[in-house]
PDB file of C-alpha atoms in Angstrom:
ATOM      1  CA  UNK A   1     -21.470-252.451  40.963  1.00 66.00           C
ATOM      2  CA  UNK A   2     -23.484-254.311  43.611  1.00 66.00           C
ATOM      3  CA  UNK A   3     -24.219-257.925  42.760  1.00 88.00           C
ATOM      4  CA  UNK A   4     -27.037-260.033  44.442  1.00 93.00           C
ATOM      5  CA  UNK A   5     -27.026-263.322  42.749  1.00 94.00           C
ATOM      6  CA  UNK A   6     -30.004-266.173  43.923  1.00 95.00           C
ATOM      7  CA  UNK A   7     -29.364-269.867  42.818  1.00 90.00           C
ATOM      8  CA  UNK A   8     -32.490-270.145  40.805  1.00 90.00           C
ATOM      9  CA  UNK A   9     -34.847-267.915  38.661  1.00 91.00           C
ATOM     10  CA  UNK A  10     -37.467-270.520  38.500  1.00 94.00           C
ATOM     11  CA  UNK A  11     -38.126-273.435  40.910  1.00 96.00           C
ATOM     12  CA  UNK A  12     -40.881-275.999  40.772  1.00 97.00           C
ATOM     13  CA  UNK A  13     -41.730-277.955  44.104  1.00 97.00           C
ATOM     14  CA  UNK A  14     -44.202-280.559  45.373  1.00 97.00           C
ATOM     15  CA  UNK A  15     -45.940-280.173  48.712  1.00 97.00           C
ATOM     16  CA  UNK A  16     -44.016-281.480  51.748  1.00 97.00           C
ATOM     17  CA  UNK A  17     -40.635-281.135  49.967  1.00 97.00           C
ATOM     18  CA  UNK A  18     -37.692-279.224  51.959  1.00 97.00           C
ATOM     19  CA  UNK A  19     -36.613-276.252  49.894  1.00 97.00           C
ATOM     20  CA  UNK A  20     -32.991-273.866  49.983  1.00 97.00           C
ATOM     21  CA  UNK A  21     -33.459-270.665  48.345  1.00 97.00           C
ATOM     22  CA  UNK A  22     -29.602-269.248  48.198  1.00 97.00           C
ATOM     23  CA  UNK A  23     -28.823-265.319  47.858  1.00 97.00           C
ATOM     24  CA  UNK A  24     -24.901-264.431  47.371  1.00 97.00           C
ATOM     25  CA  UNK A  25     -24.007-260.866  47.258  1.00 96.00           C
ATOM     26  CA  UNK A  26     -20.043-259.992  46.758  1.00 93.00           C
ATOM     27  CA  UNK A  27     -19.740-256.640  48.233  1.00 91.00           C
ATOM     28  CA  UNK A  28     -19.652-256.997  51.901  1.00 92.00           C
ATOM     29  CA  UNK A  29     -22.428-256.204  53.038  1.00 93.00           C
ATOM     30  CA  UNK A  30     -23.699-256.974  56.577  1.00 93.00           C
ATOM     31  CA  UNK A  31     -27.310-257.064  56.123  1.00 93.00           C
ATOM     32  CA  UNK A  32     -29.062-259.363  54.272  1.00 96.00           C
ATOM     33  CA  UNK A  33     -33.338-259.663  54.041  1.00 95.00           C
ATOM     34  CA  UNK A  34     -35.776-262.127  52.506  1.00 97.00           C
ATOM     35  CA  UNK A  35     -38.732-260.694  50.929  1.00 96.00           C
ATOM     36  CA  UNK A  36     -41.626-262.467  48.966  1.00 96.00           C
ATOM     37  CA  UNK A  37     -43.862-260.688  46.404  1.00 93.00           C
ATOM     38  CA  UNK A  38     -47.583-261.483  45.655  1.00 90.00           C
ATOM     39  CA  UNK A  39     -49.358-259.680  43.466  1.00 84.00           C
ATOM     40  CA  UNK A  40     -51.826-256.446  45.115  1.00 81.00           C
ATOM     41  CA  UNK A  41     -49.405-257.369  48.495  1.00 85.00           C
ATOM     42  CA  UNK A  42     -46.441-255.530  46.925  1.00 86.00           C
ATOM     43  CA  UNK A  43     -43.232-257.234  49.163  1.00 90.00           C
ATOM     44  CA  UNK A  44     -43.184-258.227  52.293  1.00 92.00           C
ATOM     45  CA  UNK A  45     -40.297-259.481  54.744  1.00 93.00           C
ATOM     46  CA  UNK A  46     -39.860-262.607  55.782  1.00 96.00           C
ATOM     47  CA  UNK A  47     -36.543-262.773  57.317  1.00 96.00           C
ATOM     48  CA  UNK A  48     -33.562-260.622  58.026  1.00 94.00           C
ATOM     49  CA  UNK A  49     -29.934-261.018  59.033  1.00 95.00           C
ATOM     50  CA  UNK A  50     -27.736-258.004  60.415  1.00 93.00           C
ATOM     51  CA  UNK A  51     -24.846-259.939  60.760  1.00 92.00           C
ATOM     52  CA  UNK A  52     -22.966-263.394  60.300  1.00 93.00           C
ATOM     53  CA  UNK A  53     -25.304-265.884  62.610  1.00 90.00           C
ATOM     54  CA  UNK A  54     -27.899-263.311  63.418  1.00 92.00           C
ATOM     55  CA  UNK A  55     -30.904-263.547  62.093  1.00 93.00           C
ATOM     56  CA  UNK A  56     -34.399-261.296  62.825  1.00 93.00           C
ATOM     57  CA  UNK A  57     -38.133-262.481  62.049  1.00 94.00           C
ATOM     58  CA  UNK A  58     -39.334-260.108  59.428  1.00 92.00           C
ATOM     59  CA  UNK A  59     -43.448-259.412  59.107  1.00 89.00           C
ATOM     60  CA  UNK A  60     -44.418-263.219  57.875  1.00 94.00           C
ATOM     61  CA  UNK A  61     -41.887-265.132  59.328  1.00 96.00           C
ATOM     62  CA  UNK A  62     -44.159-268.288  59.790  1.00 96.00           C
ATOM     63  CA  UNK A  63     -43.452-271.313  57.778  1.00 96.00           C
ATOM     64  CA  UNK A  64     -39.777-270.327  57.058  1.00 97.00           C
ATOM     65  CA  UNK A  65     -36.119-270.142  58.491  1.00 97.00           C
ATOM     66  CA  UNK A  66     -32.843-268.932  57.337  1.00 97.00           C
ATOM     67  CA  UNK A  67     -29.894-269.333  57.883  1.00 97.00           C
ATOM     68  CA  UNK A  68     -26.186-267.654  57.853  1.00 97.00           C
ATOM     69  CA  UNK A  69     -23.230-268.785  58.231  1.00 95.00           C
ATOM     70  CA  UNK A  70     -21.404-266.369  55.751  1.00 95.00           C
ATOM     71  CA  UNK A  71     -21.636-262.941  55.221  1.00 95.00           C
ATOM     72  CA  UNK A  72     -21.939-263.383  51.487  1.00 96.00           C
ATOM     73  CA  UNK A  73     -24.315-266.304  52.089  1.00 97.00           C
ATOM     74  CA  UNK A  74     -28.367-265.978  53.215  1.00 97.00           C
ATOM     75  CA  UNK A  75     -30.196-268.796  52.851  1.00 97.00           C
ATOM     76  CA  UNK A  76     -34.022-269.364  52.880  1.00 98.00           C
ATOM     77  CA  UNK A  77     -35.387-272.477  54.165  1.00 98.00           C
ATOM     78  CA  UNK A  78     -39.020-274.173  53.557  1.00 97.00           C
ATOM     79  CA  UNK A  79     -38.855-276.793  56.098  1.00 94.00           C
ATOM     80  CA  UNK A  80     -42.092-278.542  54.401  1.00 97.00           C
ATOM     81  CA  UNK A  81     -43.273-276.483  51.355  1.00 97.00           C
ATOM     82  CA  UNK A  82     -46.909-275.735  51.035  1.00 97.00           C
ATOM     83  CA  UNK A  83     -49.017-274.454  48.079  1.00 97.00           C
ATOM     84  CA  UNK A  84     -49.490-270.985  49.850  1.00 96.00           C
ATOM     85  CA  UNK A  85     -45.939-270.613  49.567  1.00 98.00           C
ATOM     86  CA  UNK A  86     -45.862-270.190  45.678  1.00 97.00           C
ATOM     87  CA  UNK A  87     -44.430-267.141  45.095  1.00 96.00           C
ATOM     88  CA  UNK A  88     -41.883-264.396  43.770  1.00 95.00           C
ATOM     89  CA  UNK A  89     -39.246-264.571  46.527  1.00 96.00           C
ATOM     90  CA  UNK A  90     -36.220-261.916  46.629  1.00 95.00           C
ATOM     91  CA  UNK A  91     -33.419-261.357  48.582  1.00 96.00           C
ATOM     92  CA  UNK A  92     -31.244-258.150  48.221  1.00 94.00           C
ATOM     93  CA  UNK A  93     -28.228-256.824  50.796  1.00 94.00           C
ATOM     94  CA  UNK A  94     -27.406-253.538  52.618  1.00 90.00           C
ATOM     95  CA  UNK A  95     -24.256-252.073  53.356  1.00 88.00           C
ATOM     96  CA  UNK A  96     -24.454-250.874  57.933  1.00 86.00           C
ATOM     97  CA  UNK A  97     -25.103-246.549  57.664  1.00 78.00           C
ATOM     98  CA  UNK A  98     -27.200-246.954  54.444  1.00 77.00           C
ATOM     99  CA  UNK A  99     -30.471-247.340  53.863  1.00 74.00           C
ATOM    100  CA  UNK A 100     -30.353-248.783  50.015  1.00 82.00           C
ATOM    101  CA  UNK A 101     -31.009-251.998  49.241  1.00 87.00           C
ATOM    102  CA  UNK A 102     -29.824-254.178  46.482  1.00 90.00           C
ATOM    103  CA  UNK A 103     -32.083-256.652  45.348  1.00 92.00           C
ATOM    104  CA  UNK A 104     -31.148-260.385  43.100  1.00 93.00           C
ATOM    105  CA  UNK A 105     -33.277-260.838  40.393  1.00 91.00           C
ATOM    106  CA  UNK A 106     -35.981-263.457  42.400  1.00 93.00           C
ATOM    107  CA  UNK A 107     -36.947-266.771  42.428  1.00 95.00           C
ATOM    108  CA  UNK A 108     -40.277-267.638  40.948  1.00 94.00           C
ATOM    109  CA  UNK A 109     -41.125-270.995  43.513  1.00 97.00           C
ATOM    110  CA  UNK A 110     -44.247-272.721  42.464  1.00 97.00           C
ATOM    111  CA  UNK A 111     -45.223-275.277  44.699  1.00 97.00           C
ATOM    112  CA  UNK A 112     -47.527-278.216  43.668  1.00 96.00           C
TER     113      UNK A 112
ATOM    114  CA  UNK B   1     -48.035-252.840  52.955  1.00 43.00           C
ATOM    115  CA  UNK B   2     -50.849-251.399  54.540  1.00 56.00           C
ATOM    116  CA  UNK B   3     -48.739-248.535  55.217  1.00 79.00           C
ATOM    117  CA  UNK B   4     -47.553-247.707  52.363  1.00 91.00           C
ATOM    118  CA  UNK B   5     -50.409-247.236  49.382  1.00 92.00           C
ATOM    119  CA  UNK B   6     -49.705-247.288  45.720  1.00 93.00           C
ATOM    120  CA  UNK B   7     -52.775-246.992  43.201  1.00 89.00           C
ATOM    121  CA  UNK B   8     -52.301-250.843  41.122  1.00 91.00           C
ATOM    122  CA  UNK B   9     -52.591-249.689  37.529  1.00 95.00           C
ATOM    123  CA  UNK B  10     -51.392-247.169  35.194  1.00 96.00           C
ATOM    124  CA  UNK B  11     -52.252-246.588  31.617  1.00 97.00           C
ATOM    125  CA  UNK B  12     -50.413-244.147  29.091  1.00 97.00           C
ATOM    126  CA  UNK B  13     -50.011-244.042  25.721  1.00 97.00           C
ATOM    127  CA  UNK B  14     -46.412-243.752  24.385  1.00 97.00           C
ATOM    128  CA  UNK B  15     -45.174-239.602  24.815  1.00 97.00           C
ATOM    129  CA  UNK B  16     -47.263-239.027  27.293  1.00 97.00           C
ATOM    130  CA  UNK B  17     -46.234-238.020  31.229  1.00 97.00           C
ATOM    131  CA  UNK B  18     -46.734-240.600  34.020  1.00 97.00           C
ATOM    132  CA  UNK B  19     -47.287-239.701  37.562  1.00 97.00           C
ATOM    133  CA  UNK B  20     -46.844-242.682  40.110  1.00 97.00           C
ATOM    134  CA  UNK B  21     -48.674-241.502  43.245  1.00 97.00           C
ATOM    135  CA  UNK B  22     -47.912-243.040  46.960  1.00 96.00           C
ATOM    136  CA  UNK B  23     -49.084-242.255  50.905  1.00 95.00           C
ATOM    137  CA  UNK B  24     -46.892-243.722  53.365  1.00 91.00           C
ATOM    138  CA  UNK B  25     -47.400-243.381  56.942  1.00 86.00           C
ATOM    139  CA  UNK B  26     -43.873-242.643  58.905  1.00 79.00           C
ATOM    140  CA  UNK B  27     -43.101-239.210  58.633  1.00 74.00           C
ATOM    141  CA  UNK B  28     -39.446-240.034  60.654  1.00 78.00           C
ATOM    142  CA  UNK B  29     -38.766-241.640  57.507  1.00 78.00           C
ATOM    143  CA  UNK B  30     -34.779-240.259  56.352  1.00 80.00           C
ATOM    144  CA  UNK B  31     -35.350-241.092  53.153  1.00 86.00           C
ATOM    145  CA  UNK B  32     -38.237-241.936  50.384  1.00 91.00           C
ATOM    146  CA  UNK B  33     -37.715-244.473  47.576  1.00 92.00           C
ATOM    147  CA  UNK B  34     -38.756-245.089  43.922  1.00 95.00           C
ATOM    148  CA  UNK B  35     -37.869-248.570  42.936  1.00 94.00           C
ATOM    149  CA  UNK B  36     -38.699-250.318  39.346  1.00 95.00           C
ATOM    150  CA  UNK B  37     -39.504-254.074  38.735  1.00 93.00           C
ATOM    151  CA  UNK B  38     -38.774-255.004  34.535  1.00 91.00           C
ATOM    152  CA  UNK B  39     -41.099-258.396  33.703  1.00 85.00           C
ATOM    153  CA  UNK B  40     -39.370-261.372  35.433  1.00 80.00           C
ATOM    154  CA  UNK B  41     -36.488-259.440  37.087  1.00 82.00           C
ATOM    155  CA  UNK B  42     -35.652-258.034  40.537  1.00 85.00           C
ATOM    156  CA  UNK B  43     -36.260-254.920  41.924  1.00 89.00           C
ATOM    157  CA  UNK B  44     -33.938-251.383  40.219  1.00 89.00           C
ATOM    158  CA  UNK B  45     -33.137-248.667  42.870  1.00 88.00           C
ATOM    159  CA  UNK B  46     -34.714-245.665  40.324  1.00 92.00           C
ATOM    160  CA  UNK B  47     -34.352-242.841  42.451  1.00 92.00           C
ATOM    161  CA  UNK B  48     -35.074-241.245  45.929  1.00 90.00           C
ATOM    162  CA  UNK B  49     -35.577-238.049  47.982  1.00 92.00           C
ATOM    163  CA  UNK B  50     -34.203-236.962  51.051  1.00 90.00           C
ATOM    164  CA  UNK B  51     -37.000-236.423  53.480  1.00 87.00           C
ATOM    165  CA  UNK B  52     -35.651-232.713  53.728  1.00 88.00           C
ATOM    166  CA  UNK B  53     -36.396-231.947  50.212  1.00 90.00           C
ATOM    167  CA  UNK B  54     -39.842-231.412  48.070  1.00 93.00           C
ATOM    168  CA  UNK B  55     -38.868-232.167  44.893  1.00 95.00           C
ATOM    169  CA  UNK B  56     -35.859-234.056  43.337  1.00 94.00           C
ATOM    170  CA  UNK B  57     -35.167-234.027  39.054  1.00 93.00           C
ATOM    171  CA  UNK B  58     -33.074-236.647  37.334  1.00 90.00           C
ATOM    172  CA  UNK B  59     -33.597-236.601  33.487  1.00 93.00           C
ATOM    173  CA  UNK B  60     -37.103-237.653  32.760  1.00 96.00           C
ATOM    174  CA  UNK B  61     -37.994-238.570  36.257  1.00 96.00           C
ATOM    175  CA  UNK B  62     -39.379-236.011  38.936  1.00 96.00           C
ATOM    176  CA  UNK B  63     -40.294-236.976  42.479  1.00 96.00           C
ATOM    177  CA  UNK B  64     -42.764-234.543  44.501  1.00 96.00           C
ATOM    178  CA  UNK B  65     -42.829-234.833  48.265  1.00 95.00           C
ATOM    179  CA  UNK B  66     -45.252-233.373  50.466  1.00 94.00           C
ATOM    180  CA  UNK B  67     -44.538-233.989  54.192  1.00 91.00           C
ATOM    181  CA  UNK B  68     -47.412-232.518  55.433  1.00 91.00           C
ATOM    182  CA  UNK B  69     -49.744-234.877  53.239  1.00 92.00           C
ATOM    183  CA  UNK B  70     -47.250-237.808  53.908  1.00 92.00           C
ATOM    184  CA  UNK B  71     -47.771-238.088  49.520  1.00 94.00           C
ATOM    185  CA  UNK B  72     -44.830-238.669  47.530  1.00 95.00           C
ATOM    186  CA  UNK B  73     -45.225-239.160  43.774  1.00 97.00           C
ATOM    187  CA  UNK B  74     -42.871-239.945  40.854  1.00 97.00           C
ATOM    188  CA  UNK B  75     -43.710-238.272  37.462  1.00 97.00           C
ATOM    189  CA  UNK B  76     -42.027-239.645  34.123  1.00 97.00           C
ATOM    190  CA  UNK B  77     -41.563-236.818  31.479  1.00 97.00           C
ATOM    191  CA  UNK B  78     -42.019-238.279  27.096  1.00 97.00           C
ATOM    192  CA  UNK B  79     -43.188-242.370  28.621  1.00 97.00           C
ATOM    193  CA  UNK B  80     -41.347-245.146  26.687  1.00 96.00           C
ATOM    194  CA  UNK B  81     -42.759-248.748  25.894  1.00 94.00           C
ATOM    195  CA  UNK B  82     -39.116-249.216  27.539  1.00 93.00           C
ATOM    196  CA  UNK B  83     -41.171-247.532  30.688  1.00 96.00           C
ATOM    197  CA  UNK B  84     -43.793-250.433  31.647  1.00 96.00           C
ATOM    198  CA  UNK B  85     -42.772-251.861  34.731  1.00 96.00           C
ATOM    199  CA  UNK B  86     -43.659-251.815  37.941  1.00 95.00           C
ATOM    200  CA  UNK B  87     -43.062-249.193  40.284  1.00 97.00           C
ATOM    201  CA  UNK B  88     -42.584-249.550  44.151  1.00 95.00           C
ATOM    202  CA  UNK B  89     -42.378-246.820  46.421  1.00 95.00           C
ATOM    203  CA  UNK B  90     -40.696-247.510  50.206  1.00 92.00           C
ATOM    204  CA  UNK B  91     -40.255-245.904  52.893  1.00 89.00           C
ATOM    205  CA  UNK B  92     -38.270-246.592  55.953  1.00 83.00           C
ATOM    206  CA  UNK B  93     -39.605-247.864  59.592  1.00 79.00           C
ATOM    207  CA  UNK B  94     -37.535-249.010  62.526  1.00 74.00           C
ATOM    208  CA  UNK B  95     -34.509-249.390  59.759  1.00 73.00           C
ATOM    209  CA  UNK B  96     -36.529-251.675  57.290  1.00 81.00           C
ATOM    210  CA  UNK B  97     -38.102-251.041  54.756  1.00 86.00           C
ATOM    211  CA  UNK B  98     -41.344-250.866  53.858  1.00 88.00           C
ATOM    212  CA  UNK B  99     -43.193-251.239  50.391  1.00 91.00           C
ATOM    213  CA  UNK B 100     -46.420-250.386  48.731  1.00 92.00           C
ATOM    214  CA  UNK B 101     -48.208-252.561  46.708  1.00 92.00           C
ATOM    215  CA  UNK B 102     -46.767-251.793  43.166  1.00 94.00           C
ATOM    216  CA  UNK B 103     -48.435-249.740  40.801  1.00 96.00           C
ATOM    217  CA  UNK B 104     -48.102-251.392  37.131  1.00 95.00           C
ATOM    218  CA  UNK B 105     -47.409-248.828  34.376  1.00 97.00           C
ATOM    219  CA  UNK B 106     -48.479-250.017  30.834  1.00 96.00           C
ATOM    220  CA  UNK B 107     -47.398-247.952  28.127  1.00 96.00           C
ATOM    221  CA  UNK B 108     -49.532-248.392  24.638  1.00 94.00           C
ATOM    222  CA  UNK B 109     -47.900-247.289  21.243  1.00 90.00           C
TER     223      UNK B 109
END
């Protein structure tokens, strides 16, 4: 079984604050993506990573960075948190030659 | 996802049939997805159909797909309070990929 682990299910913030969002998946997997989820919006990509130290600006990459320097390992980065970044925010992995994607179980951020 | 639409909300009572209905826009897309979102968890593959095929069965869950109409639906057969979720179709473009809106299935007893 696939497993997508993120460090936190719930994650409360204040405004200005530098926040890591960390997404772990154990089955080798060379892709990696950042997603956020508002409600009516359905998900939409941030960030993506194809391979160790690559990374690819998703659809609403502003605001955010990643980083990854292991394959297992995808971090998320708010360099200075806002309130508009309060959200559902979900990682998941995909094996290269496939087009399913595993997803962790999200972080609920709330940012004050 | 403006390219992918998804209706928001779905009511049914308990035995009933659901049908999940989604337009997407990229008819190069290999493959069509059904994923499912339980309160305060991550997203479940559920199921998906090859772009070659117009309908695909696995126990209570049927998905429809018509090409031409670029309309792919997802029917669930005897609904379950076990059932509410919600429900995410995808499709792929330029290798990512891309999700509707969610449509949120409540199922009443």
């Amino acid at each position: 079984d696939v497993k997508v682990t993120q460090s936190s299910r719930y994650l409360v913030k204040r405004t200005g604050e530098k926040v890591f969002l960390e997404c772990v998946q154990d089955m080798d997997h060379e892709n990696m993506f950042w997603y956020r989820q508002d409600p009516g919006l359905g998900l939409r990509l941030i960030y993506f990573s194809y391979d160790v130290k690559m990374k690819e600006k998703g659809d609403i990459p502003e605001g955010y960075s990643v980083s990854r320097e292991k394959k297992e390992r995808f971090s998320l980065i708010l360099e200075s948190a806002s309130t508009n970044q309060t959200s559902m925010y979900l990682c998941a992995s995909r094996p290269s030659g496939a087009d399913t994607q595993y997803f962790g179980p999200g972080t609920r951020l709330t940012v004050l | 996802g403006e390219d992918v639409e998804q209706s928001l909300f779905l009511s049914v009572r308990e035995g009933d049939s659901s049908v999940i209905n989604c337009t997407y826009t990229d008819s190069s897309s290999t493959y069509l997805y059904w994923y499912k979102q339980e309160p305060g968890a991550g997203l479940q593959l559920l199921t998906y159909i090859f772009s070659n095929m117009d309908m695909k069965q696995d126990q209570r869950l049927t998905v429809l797909l018509n090409k031409k109409d670029k309309h792919l639906s997802l029917r669930i057969a005897d609904t379950q309070t076990g059932d509410s979720a919600i429900y995410f179709c995808a499709e792929i473009k330029g290798g990512k990929l891309i999700f509707g809106q969610g449509t949120e299935l409540s199922v009443k007893p």
